[in-house]
Amino acid sequence: MQPSMQELIRRRKRAGFVGRRDELAVYRRNFDVPVDDERHRFVFRVYGNAGVGKTFLVRELEQAALERGALTAYTDESVDGVPETMAAISAGFARQGRPLKALDRILATYRQRRHEAEAGLGPGSGAGPSAGSVVAAQAGLAGMSLVPGVGPLVGTLDPVQLAQGAERLRATLSARLGRPEDVQLVLEPLRVLTPVFVEELGRVAAQVPWLAVFFDTYERTGAFLDDWLRDLVTTDRYGGLPANTVLTLSGQGRPDPLRWPAAADYAADLPLEPFTEDEARQLLATQGVLEEDVVRDVLRLSGRLPVLVSTLAGSRPATPDDIGDPSATAVERFLKWEPDPVRRSAALEGALPRRLDEDVFRAAVTGDAAGLFDWLRSLPFVRDQGGRIKYHDVVRAPMHRLQRTASPQRWRAGHERLAAWYARERAAAEGAAGRRWRDETWREPRLEELYHRLCADPAGAFAEVLRDGIEACRQGTVTARRWARVIAEAGEDGNREALRKWGAVCLGALEAEQRHCVDVLGMMLARPELTDEDRVAVHIARAWGHFRSDAFDESLADYRRALTLDASSADAHHGRAVVHRAVGDHAAALADLARLEELEPGQARAPRERGETLRRAGRYEEAVAELGRALALDPGDALTLGSRGQAHAQLGAPARALEDFDRALLIDPDYGWALVRRAHVRGLVSDTVGALADLDRAEGLSPSWAWVLGERGDVYRFAGRHEEAVAAYGRALALDPGYAWALGSRAVALAELGRTTEALSDLDRAITLVPGYVWAYQQRARLHRLAGREREAQADLTRATEAATAQGIPRGPVPPEGVGSG
């Protein structure tokens, strides 16, 4: 096919690429080396100071990969977490016709469930991710060496606390959240998402010669990407990466040899230095800059940094105007050499936003510059970023400084103009107050609005920015990082050291994932800009953060402080009820919910939470009544229907349970918890076909959830298909070796097959993992009695009674969730 004019122009431009020939050659030759040849490299690490042309080289490397038939994806600092990075890679592949569909589905589920947990929606509201339980469970059950990102915490945890945390996770976490697959996905997204990501990479890698993925601006993203990428490359934790994958990491810092073991065996380093004088002269010559005095001026002003050499060469200066002025900077000289004052103004005003598209550019510029966006995007210091453009930091910073010092009033007016424009964009995307920060179409213009308000009037805007930070922290570390970066960058660009430092401190605190923004919220309480109303919101947000880390006493203390400041805070009463419920103080929880209903009569939240609390207390008939009252107020709440369905199941009313699960799934067809619970009930009533169909759907939504496979084992066991049951439980345990409930259930299936010794071994393991596992004691007692070991049977029955009494478990047809039904 005949290439287009645009493609021919792009080829000619690449043919004129100056410098970095050796680095390009090394990368290109790698595609000629078989993947099983020890000379082949799977990772390239580009590094060098700002301005040396790393991004430009990375784009050239990407083009080289495309020319070899590779499927490529590019990410940079626009991502703020590992799930977002996976989404960006999938989007890049999708643009080339190879979407990672299974990954996209589970990412959508992750975002939805995370938002539900963060916002405290539905049954178990407020019972969100528990980093403390995750660390404890992983440490005690899977080995701390398998947990990315928690290594520094290990030495500070007491072994007894670890064991207690593991038991608490297995016995209560499912009850607190209500949905085991949500617990795993929200608490351990990498563990669930990454195997799907790797499997999808393997699928598309089989269809193309190469996969080439580029991670640019790694100095900003490495904090959350480095451990994950290292595990992907050097361990089998998430499965095997396809061998025809080549990763490129590009950032300012020299790679740490201690962090990537034996990197010389699989990685190639491409360090970049400023241009040599010959390379700089060659670039100037290609741009028609030949006059020796001008060339020397460019070399002096640019320090031979490629981005500045290209910038100065792009104006094609003809004379060395003011050549001897030692105070001139490269950017000032670039602007001086640009003869058109409208273009000079456009370049300066275009530097005010953090990133640009044509609409933002038109809002940023004044006068006749609005039509110059295409000219601006052609400049060498501007790079394309997924349909937008971004100035290189080495150029944008001095342009900011030049405007700020030359005319502070014009500088402020420009930022005010942009803040107003973003405010209008944000208002157009306005949604429900509690959901705004979860909506990217609202959140992005709001963050940019805050940045420009801080630049224009830092003293006047800071209190408003702090208030927004409360909700940003409630949304989690990814959103909080974006908010903190606004403050740090506004301080840097506006030359406000206090702002810059405060933003940097917040960003540092947010690197500690386990703290869940608690430290940042604590720093907010010391700020004099906040009102008492603001402090109530901070205490509630921090209480939620403490709760997520299993710091229940600290959580209750913050709710108490919030209620001291405002005794009529409905959110504080609601949150405290959730904590009381989590620690088993159902009476205190119900008291808070009674006060909540007084504060917001006619709302579904109080009866919904009261119903869930009663269900978890084993008061199933009362729970059904309260959840029915909640549904009368909000008939479309799938989560409340699911909760009532489970209460019916626990009452031994399968027909009513199925009716509620059916209604819930009509509202939310991807409600995985309801699918699995419905499968369980269908299995009990001998609808094996329907149960397996539900589990097939659930497994499609969550292929890495051991719980789904465990329930599949139950369905087979209820149908008397014990060999298949044992196999399903085995698959579940391969995913989660510490899954005590699957061990107990497999023991029953093994006993039915006459494999009593193996059954007793599974029950022993289950009880070791969860010493309070009542049902496992009962089953072990049964097997001992069948074998004539009456003394051992009686000892186990005594232990079961003691454990049930300690946990407050009522007698009933189905043991409560979190204890295990076998």
PDB file of N, CA and C in Angstrom, residues 538-601:
ATOM      1  N   VAL A 538     -12.796  15.931  58.848  1.00  0.00           N
ATOM      2  CA  VAL A 538     -11.466  15.311  58.918  1.00  0.00           C
ATOM      3  C   VAL A 538     -11.493  14.140  59.894  1.00  0.00           C
ATOM      4  N   HIS A 539     -12.080  14.323  61.068  1.00  0.00           N
ATOM      5  CA  HIS A 539     -12.134  13.234  62.053  1.00  0.00           C
ATOM      6  C   HIS A 539     -12.895  12.034  61.492  1.00  0.00           C
ATOM      7  N   ILE A 540     -13.988  12.284  60.767  1.00  0.00           N
ATOM      8  CA  ILE A 540     -14.749  11.170  60.195  1.00  0.00           C
ATOM      9  C   ILE A 540     -13.918  10.451  59.140  1.00  0.00           C
ATOM     10  N   ALA A 541     -13.242  11.228  58.296  1.00  0.00           N
ATOM     11  CA  ALA A 541     -12.405  10.609  57.263  1.00  0.00           C
ATOM     12  C   ALA A 541     -11.257   9.829  57.886  1.00  0.00           C
ATOM     13  N   ARG A 542     -10.642  10.383  58.931  1.00  0.00           N
ATOM     14  CA  ARG A 542      -9.524   9.685  59.567  1.00  0.00           C
ATOM     15  C   ARG A 542     -10.017   8.449  60.324  1.00  0.00           C
ATOM     16  N   ALA A 543     -11.203   8.536  60.914  1.00  0.00           N
ATOM     17  CA  ALA A 543     -11.773   7.360  61.577  1.00  0.00           C
ATOM     18  C   ALA A 543     -11.951   6.218  60.585  1.00  0.00           C
ATOM     19  N   TRP A 544     -12.405   6.563  59.398  1.00  0.00           N
ATOM     20  CA  TRP A 544     -12.574   5.566  58.338  1.00  0.00           C
ATOM     21  C   TRP A 544     -11.217   4.966  57.960  1.00  0.00           C
ATOM     22  N   GLY A 545     -10.184   5.812  57.876  1.00  0.00           N
ATOM     23  CA  GLY A 545      -8.846   5.313  57.578  1.00  0.00           C
ATOM     24  C   GLY A 545      -8.335   4.377  58.667  1.00  0.00           C
ATOM     25  N   HIS A 546      -8.543   4.733  59.927  1.00  0.00           N
ATOM     26  CA  HIS A 546      -8.143   3.849  61.028  1.00  0.00           C
ATOM     27  C   HIS A 546      -8.899   2.521  60.958  1.00  0.00           C
ATOM     28  N   PHE A 547     -10.190   2.606  60.652  1.00  0.00           N
ATOM     29  CA  PHE A 547     -11.001   1.395  60.568  1.00  0.00           C
ATOM     30  C   PHE A 547     -10.446   0.445  59.517  1.00  0.00           C
ATOM     31  N   ARG A 548     -10.033   1.002  58.385  1.00  0.00           N
ATOM     32  CA  ARG A 548      -9.513   0.175  57.303  1.00  0.00           C
ATOM     33  C   ARG A 548      -8.216  -0.528  57.700  1.00  0.00           C
ATOM     34  N   SER A 549      -7.533   0.000  58.694  1.00  0.00           N
ATOM     35  CA  SER A 549      -6.298  -0.624  59.175  1.00  0.00           C
ATOM     36  C   SER A 549      -6.518  -1.446  60.436  1.00  0.00           C
ATOM     37  N   ASP A 550      -7.782  -1.751  60.743  1.00  0.00           N
ATOM     38  CA  ASP A 550      -8.127  -2.521  61.939  1.00  0.00           C
ATOM     39  C   ASP A 550      -7.758  -1.802  63.227  1.00  0.00           C
ATOM     40  N   ALA A 551      -7.530  -0.496  63.164  1.00  0.00           N
ATOM     41  CA  ALA A 551      -7.234   0.279  64.371  1.00  0.00           C
ATOM     42  C   ALA A 551      -8.567   0.758  64.951  1.00  0.00           C
ATOM     43  N   PHE A 552      -9.318  -0.177  65.539  1.00  0.00           N
ATOM     44  CA  PHE A 552     -10.691   0.116  65.934  1.00  0.00           C
ATOM     45  C   PHE A 552     -10.767   1.134  67.074  1.00  0.00           C
ATOM     46  N   ASP A 553      -9.868   1.047  68.044  1.00  0.00           N
ATOM     47  CA  ASP A 553      -9.889   2.005  69.147  1.00  0.00           C
ATOM     48  C   ASP A 553      -9.636   3.421  68.628  1.00  0.00           C
ATOM     49  N   GLU A 554      -8.643   3.563  67.730  1.00  0.00           N
ATOM     50  CA  GLU A 554      -8.351   4.881  67.168  1.00  0.00           C
ATOM     51  C   GLU A 554      -9.526   5.393  66.330  1.00  0.00           C
ATOM     52  N   SER A 555     -10.183   4.477  65.611  1.00  0.00           N
ATOM     53  CA  SER A 555     -11.345   4.868  64.817  1.00  0.00           C
ATOM     54  C   SER A 555     -12.466   5.389  65.714  1.00  0.00           C
ATOM     55  N   LEU A 556     -12.764   4.646  66.779  1.00  0.00           N
ATOM     56  CA  LEU A 556     -13.824   5.085  67.700  1.00  0.00           C
ATOM     57  C   LEU A 556     -13.462   6.417  68.353  1.00  0.00           C
ATOM     58  N   ALA A 557     -12.177   6.614  68.643  1.00  0.00           N
ATOM     59  CA  ALA A 557     -11.755   7.883  69.251  1.00  0.00           C
ATOM     60  C   ALA A 557     -12.009   9.048  68.308  1.00  0.00           C
ATOM     61  N   ASP A 558     -11.734   8.870  67.015  1.00  0.00           N
ATOM     62  CA  ASP A 558     -11.980   9.946  66.062  1.00  0.00           C
ATOM     63  C   ASP A 558     -13.468  10.217  65.895  1.00  0.00           C
ATOM     64  N   TYR A 559     -14.273   9.152  65.878  1.00  0.00           N
ATOM     65  CA  TYR A 559     -15.720   9.390  65.794  1.00  0.00           C
ATOM     66  C   TYR A 559     -16.209  10.126  67.041  1.00  0.00           C
ATOM     67  N   ARG A 560     -15.630   9.789  68.195  1.00  0.00           N
ATOM     68  CA  ARG A 560     -16.013  10.475  69.438  1.00  0.00           C
ATOM     69  C   ARG A 560     -15.643  11.968  69.348  1.00  0.00           C
ATOM     70  N   ARG A 561     -14.471  12.271  68.814  1.00  0.00           N
ATOM     71  CA  ARG A 561     -14.074  13.673  68.668  1.00  0.00           C
ATOM     72  C   ARG A 561     -15.004  14.399  67.704  1.00  0.00           C
ATOM     73  N   ALA A 562     -15.394  13.726  66.620  1.00  0.00           N
ATOM     74  CA  ALA A 562     -16.310  14.355  65.663  1.00  0.00           C
ATOM     75  C   ALA A 562     -17.641  14.670  66.324  1.00  0.00           C
ATOM     76  N   LEU A 563     -18.143  13.731  67.137  1.00  0.00           N
ATOM     77  CA  LEU A 563     -19.437  13.946  67.779  1.00  0.00           C
ATOM     78  C   LEU A 563     -19.350  14.955  68.917  1.00  0.00           C
ATOM     79  N   THR A 564     -18.167  15.125  69.486  1.00  0.00           N
ATOM     80  CA  THR A 564     -17.988  16.187  70.479  1.00  0.00           C
ATOM     81  C   THR A 564     -18.131  17.556  69.808  1.00  0.00           C
ATOM     82  N   LEU A 565     -17.592  17.668  68.597  1.00  0.00           N
ATOM     83  CA  LEU A 565     -17.701  18.932  67.854  1.00  0.00           C
ATOM     84  C   LEU A 565     -19.094  19.124  67.271  1.00  0.00           C
ATOM     85  N   ASP A 566     -19.765  18.030  66.893  1.00  0.00           N
ATOM     86  CA  ASP A 566     -21.092  18.115  66.292  1.00  0.00           C
ATOM     87  C   ASP A 566     -21.869  16.857  66.639  1.00  0.00           C
ATOM     88  N   ALA A 567     -22.671  16.946  67.708  1.00  0.00           N
ATOM     89  CA  ALA A 567     -23.412  15.777  68.183  1.00  0.00           C
ATOM     90  C   ALA A 567     -24.476  15.317  67.207  1.00  0.00           C
ATOM     91  N   SER A 568     -24.817  16.154  66.226  1.00  0.00           N
ATOM     92  CA  SER A 568     -25.865  15.791  65.267  1.00  0.00           C
ATOM     93  C   SER A 568     -25.282  15.334  63.929  1.00  0.00           C
ATOM     94  N   SER A 569     -24.036  14.922  63.906  1.00  0.00           N
ATOM     95  CA  SER A 569     -23.424  14.449  62.659  1.00  0.00           C
ATOM     96  C   SER A 569     -23.934  13.049  62.333  1.00  0.00           C
ATOM     97  N   ALA A 570     -24.754  12.962  61.294  1.00  0.00           N
ATOM     98  CA  ALA A 570     -25.290  11.655  60.894  1.00  0.00           C
ATOM     99  C   ALA A 570     -24.182  10.731  60.427  1.00  0.00           C
ATOM    100  N   ASP A 571     -23.207  11.265  59.693  1.00  0.00           N
ATOM    101  CA  ASP A 571     -22.128  10.424  59.177  1.00  0.00           C
ATOM    102  C   ASP A 571     -21.282   9.850  60.311  1.00  0.00           C
ATOM    103  N   ALA A 572     -21.081  10.625  61.373  1.00  0.00           N
ATOM    104  CA  ALA A 572     -20.300  10.122  62.501  1.00  0.00           C
ATOM    105  C   ALA A 572     -21.038   8.999  63.217  1.00  0.00           C
ATOM    106  N   HIS A 573     -22.347   9.165  63.423  1.00  0.00           N
ATOM    107  CA  HIS A 573     -23.113   8.090  64.062  1.00  0.00           C
ATOM    108  C   HIS A 573     -23.115   6.841  63.184  1.00  0.00           C
ATOM    109  N   HIS A 574     -23.263   7.017  61.889  1.00  0.00           N
ATOM    110  CA  HIS A 574     -23.246   5.882  60.975  1.00  0.00           C
ATOM    111  C   HIS A 574     -21.896   5.161  61.022  1.00  0.00           C
ATOM    112  N   GLY A 575     -20.827   5.928  60.921  1.00  0.00           N
ATOM    113  CA  GLY A 575     -19.503   5.317  60.920  1.00  0.00           C
ATOM    114  C   GLY A 575     -19.195   4.603  62.217  1.00  0.00           C
ATOM    115  N   ARG A 576     -19.584   5.220  63.345  1.00  0.00           N
ATOM    116  CA  ARG A 576     -19.314   4.582  64.634  1.00  0.00           C
ATOM    117  C   ARG A 576     -20.108   3.286  64.764  1.00  0.00           C
ATOM    118  N   ALA A 577     -21.328   3.264  64.215  1.00  0.00           N
ATOM    119  CA  ALA A 577     -22.120   2.035  64.254  1.00  0.00           C
ATOM    120  C   ALA A 577     -21.399   0.908  63.513  1.00  0.00           C
ATOM    121  N   VAL A 578     -20.798   1.246  62.383  1.00  0.00           N
ATOM    122  CA  VAL A 578     -20.088   0.234  61.594  1.00  0.00           C
ATOM    123  C   VAL A 578     -18.906  -0.325  62.389  1.00  0.00           C
ATOM    124  N   VAL A 579     -18.165   0.551  63.089  1.00  0.00           N
ATOM    125  CA  VAL A 579     -17.026   0.076  63.880  1.00  0.00           C
ATOM    126  C   VAL A 579     -17.511  -0.794  65.038  1.00  0.00           C
ATOM    127  N   HIS A 580     -18.544  -0.345  65.723  1.00  0.00           N
ATOM    128  CA  HIS A 580     -19.088  -1.158  66.822  1.00  0.00           C
ATOM    129  C   HIS A 580     -19.495  -2.541  66.307  1.00  0.00           C
ATOM    130  N   ARG A 581     -20.111  -2.574  65.138  1.00  0.00           N
ATOM    131  CA  ARG A 581     -20.528  -3.857  64.570  1.00  0.00           C
ATOM    132  C   ARG A 581     -19.317  -4.731  64.265  1.00  0.00           C
ATOM    133  N   ALA A 582     -18.253  -4.114  63.752  1.00  0.00           N
ATOM    134  CA  ALA A 582     -17.058  -4.876  63.384  1.00  0.00           C
ATOM    135  C   ALA A 582     -16.416  -5.539  64.596  1.00  0.00           C
ATOM    136  N   VAL A 583     -16.504  -4.889  65.767  1.00  0.00           N
ATOM    137  CA  VAL A 583     -15.887  -5.472  66.967  1.00  0.00           C
ATOM    138  C   VAL A 583     -16.883  -6.314  67.756  1.00  0.00           C
ATOM    139  N   GLY A 584     -18.071  -6.519  67.189  1.00  0.00           N
ATOM    140  CA  GLY A 584     -19.047  -7.392  67.828  1.00  0.00           C
ATOM    141  C   GLY A 584     -19.921  -6.729  68.865  1.00  0.00           C
ATOM    142  N   ASP A 585     -19.838  -5.402  69.005  1.00  0.00           N
ATOM    143  CA  ASP A 585     -20.679  -4.699  69.980  1.00  0.00           C
ATOM    144  C   ASP A 585     -21.967  -4.273  69.271  1.00  0.00           C
ATOM    145  N   HIS A 586     -22.843  -5.254  69.056  1.00  0.00           N
ATOM    146  CA  HIS A 586     -24.048  -4.990  68.276  1.00  0.00           C
ATOM    147  C   HIS A 586     -25.003  -4.048  68.993  1.00  0.00           C
ATOM    148  N   ALA A 587     -25.028  -4.086  70.307  1.00  0.00           N
ATOM    149  CA  ALA A 587     -25.928  -3.185  71.044  1.00  0.00           C
ATOM    150  C   ALA A 587     -25.537  -1.734  70.823  1.00  0.00           C
ATOM    151  N   ALA A 588     -24.236  -1.448  70.908  1.00  0.00           N
ATOM    152  CA  ALA A 588     -23.781  -0.077  70.673  1.00  0.00           C
ATOM    153  C   ALA A 588     -24.037   0.340  69.236  1.00  0.00           C
ATOM    154  N   ALA A 589     -23.855  -0.590  68.295  1.00  0.00           N
ATOM    155  CA  ALA A 589     -24.122  -0.278  66.897  1.00  0.00           C
ATOM    156  C   ALA A 589     -25.591   0.087  66.705  1.00  0.00           C
ATOM    157  N   LEU A 590     -26.479  -0.690  67.292  1.00  0.00           N
ATOM    158  CA  LEU A 590     -27.913  -0.423  67.146  1.00  0.00           C
ATOM    159  C   LEU A 590     -28.295   0.897  67.799  1.00  0.00           C
ATOM    160  N   ALA A 591     -27.635   1.263  68.886  1.00  0.00           N
ATOM    161  CA  ALA A 591     -27.922   2.553  69.526  1.00  0.00           C
ATOM    162  C   ALA A 591     -27.536   3.707  68.602  1.00  0.00           C
ATOM    163  N   ASP A 592     -26.377   3.612  67.975  1.00  0.00           N
ATOM    164  CA  ASP A 592     -25.970   4.652  67.031  1.00  0.00           C
ATOM    165  C   ASP A 592     -26.920   4.727  65.842  1.00  0.00           C
ATOM    166  N   LEU A 593     -27.394   3.572  65.380  1.00  0.00           N
ATOM    167  CA  LEU A 593     -28.299   3.574  64.224  1.00  0.00           C
ATOM    168  C   LEU A 593     -29.665   4.141  64.595  1.00  0.00           C
ATOM    169  N   ALA A 594     -30.075   3.950  65.841  1.00  0.00           N
ATOM    170  CA  ALA A 594     -31.330   4.576  66.276  1.00  0.00           C
ATOM    171  C   ALA A 594     -31.207   6.096  66.233  1.00  0.00           C
ATOM    172  N   ARG A 595     -30.070   6.614  66.696  1.00  0.00           N
ATOM    173  CA  ARG A 595     -29.825   8.063  66.626  1.00  0.00           C
ATOM    174  C   ARG A 595     -29.719   8.528  65.178  1.00  0.00           C
ATOM    175  N   LEU A 596     -29.107   7.711  64.324  1.00  0.00           N
ATOM    176  CA  LEU A 596     -29.002   8.060  62.908  1.00  0.00           C
ATOM    177  C   LEU A 596     -30.383   8.230  62.288  1.00  0.00           C
ATOM    178  N   GLU A 597     -31.300   7.338  62.629  1.00  0.00           N
ATOM    179  CA  GLU A 597     -32.643   7.452  62.037  1.00  0.00           C
ATOM    180  C   GLU A 597     -33.368   8.693  62.557  1.00  0.00           C
ATOM    181  N   GLU A 598     -33.108   9.093  63.784  1.00  0.00           N
ATOM    182  CA  GLU A 598     -33.689  10.347  64.279  1.00  0.00           C
ATOM    183  C   GLU A 598     -33.171  11.541  63.475  1.00  0.00           C
ATOM    184  N   LEU A 599     -31.886  11.473  63.071  1.00  0.00           N
ATOM    185  CA  LEU A 599     -31.268  12.588  62.361  1.00  0.00           C
ATOM    186  C   LEU A 599     -31.664  12.642  60.888  1.00  0.00           C
ATOM    187  N   GLU A 600     -31.973  11.475  60.291  1.00  0.00           N
ATOM    188  CA  GLU A 600     -32.371  11.465  58.881  1.00  0.00           C
ATOM    189  C   GLU A 600     -33.582  10.547  58.695  1.00  0.00           C
ATOM    190  N   PRO A 601     -34.733  10.957  59.233  1.00  0.00           N
ATOM    191  CA  PRO A 601     -35.938  10.113  59.126  1.00  0.00           C
ATOM    192  C   PRO A 601     -36.351   9.948  57.664  1.00  0.00           C
TER     193      PRO A 601
END
